[in-house]
Amino acid sequence: MNTRKRIGILTSGGDCPGLNAVIRAVVKCANRRGWDVFGIPYGTDGFISVTEGHYKPDDLRLQEHGYNIPGILQGLDVLQFLSGSILGSLSKGNPQQPEVAAKILEGYQRLGLDALVAIGGDGSLDIIYELAKQGGWNIIGIPKTIDNDVPFTEQSVGFGTAVETVTNALYDLTFTAASHDRVMVVQVMGRNAGHLALYSGIAGGADVILIPELVPQLTSTVVTQICEKVAEMRRAGRKFALVVVAEGVGGENGEKDRCIGDTLAQLIHDRSRTLCLTGDQIYCDLDQVETRASVLGHIQRSGIPTSFDRLLASAFGKKAVDLIAEGRFSRLVIWRAGQVQSEPLDQVLQVVRRCHEQGICPSPVERDHTMLQVAQSLGVYVGDLDSAAPPMLHETHSIRETMVHRS
Ligand code: F6P
């Protein structure tokens, strides 16, 4: 029996630090078993390129000590230190269109793959899994995202490094904020989930942390309460403040606002003056408050992967290869309770799809999240909790209840 397997690997969706470390780990573990690994460029688009004759299988072969995707660094070991993806990634296109899907499936066939390792977020894994079912592929998913919103895994590759990046930015911003007694509003990524804002906000010493799960919109009450927090700090002698806002927090009417940091900075500025005009002593110097907004942007998707992200990437890569060796396919590799495990992709993606249909996040910051309690205990303002609806609670409890299929 020929046990020399041919494994494909691709990265899909927005990039993040640690993708290359996963690729390296998969190649090293697979090569040690005598298997061949083929890097698919630009997600599923790479299969189309194969079908259209732009690549022959040997062009895509990844090897521990050198590979030949033209124009890219030789040798794999350096990869675990580099962010981005050497394979390129794809976060657009519609691979489900029948003619596109047909080309993708043909490309897979031409490479003669025995299995595919797909590194992606919830959306891209969902799309690739559908293709896998159509093509009868043996697939293993590995979760990556700085938003940390893939359900069933406590941590996705890239999240830890992004927390580090934002935490460092908050450290840097503290000194300029303090020098000018300013309220520094920092807009952090996290389209639907506030994990990144919450973790980095605590680690970076934020005074206010706003996440979409608790602050779906910047209500008048929220803005007033932030100003009250600033006033309270100023009375106690702290003249500057750090406000972290996740990009998923809605504007005054709950609408998505790409410049939510600027919007919030302006609202705090205006409300501070209005409160001062009430003549109430506690607001007396709020008319002095200056605000500035910083949008951290895509720098959060880069940076040298932290040691933990490299460990996670290495452990996930090893697990993916082990699962292929055991013939246990259609599974998502996950991190839970300090261990690498796996869950059936069917189950994970069912939750993802249901949440997307309802317009909710598949893995939000829950109301009883330890770090939320930590933030509150430290006196961090996290929103108008008396009136904020708990939209995710029911869903996340049901996710928890289904998390029983350990591997
Ligand atoms: O999903 C991860 C994420 O980093 C979000 O937090 C952010 O909104 C989005 O990607 C930006 O993606 P892009 O600009 O690459 O489309």
PDB file of C-alpha atoms and ligand atoms in Angstrom, residues 14-15 91 144-147 149 188-192 196 247 298 301, ligand 1:
ATOM      1  CA  GLY A  14      -7.844  38.076   6.256  1.00  0.00           C
ATOM      2  CA  ASP A  15      -4.234  37.349   7.156  1.00  0.00           C
ATOM      3  CA  SER A  91     -10.956  37.289   1.194  1.00  0.00           C
ATOM      4  CA  LYS A 144      -6.996  31.802  12.541  1.00  0.00           C
ATOM      5  CA  THR A 145      -8.201  35.336  13.168  1.00  0.00           C
ATOM      6  CA  ILE A 146      -7.177  38.351  15.202  1.00  0.00           C
ATOM      7  CA  ASP A 147     -10.857  38.719  16.160  1.00  0.00           C
ATOM      8  CA  ASP A 149     -14.397  34.728  16.937  1.00  0.00           C
ATOM      9  CA  VAL A 188      -9.299  48.586  17.483  1.00  0.00           C
ATOM     10  CA  MET A 189     -10.306  45.865  14.986  1.00  0.00           C
ATOM     11  CA  GLY A 190     -13.080  43.416  15.788  1.00  0.00           C
ATOM     12  CA  ARG A 191     -15.968  43.552  13.373  1.00  0.00           C
ATOM     13  CA  ASN A 192     -18.404  41.547  15.461  1.00  0.00           C
ATOM     14  CA  LEU A 196      -9.188  41.989  20.988  1.00  0.00           C
ATOM     15  CA  GLU A 247     -14.705  48.883  15.347  1.00  0.00           C
ATOM     16  CA  HIS A 298      -4.022  46.785   9.646  1.00  0.00           C
ATOM     17  CA  ARG A 301      -2.759  42.055  11.490  1.00  0.00           C
TER      18      ARG A 301
HETATM   19  O1  F6P B   1     -11.739  39.566  10.408  1.00  0.00           O
HETATM   20  C1  F6P B   1     -10.556  40.133  10.829  1.00  0.00           C
HETATM   21  C2  F6P B   1     -10.492  41.584  10.529  1.00  0.00           C
HETATM   22  O2  F6P B   1      -9.225  41.924  10.947  1.00  0.00           O
HETATM   23  C3  F6P B   1     -11.562  42.478  11.143  1.00  0.00           C
HETATM   24  O3  F6P B   1     -11.348  42.774  12.472  1.00  0.00           O
HETATM   25  C4  F6P B   1     -11.528  43.670  10.237  1.00  0.00           C
HETATM   26  O4  F6P B   1     -12.731  44.352  10.229  1.00  0.00           O
HETATM   27  C5  F6P B   1     -11.288  43.034   8.926  1.00  0.00           C
HETATM   28  O5  F6P B   1     -10.545  41.871   9.158  1.00  0.00           O
HETATM   29  C6  F6P B   1     -10.622  43.914   7.922  1.00  0.00           C
HETATM   30  O6  F6P B   1     -10.383  43.145   6.797  1.00  0.00           O
HETATM   31  P1  F6P B   1      -9.911  43.643   5.367  1.00  0.00           P
HETATM   32  O7  F6P B   1      -9.587  45.095   5.449  1.00  0.00           O
HETATM   33  O8  F6P B   1      -8.742  42.794   5.050  1.00  0.00           O
HETATM   34  O9  F6P B   1     -11.056  43.379   4.477  1.00  0.00           O
END
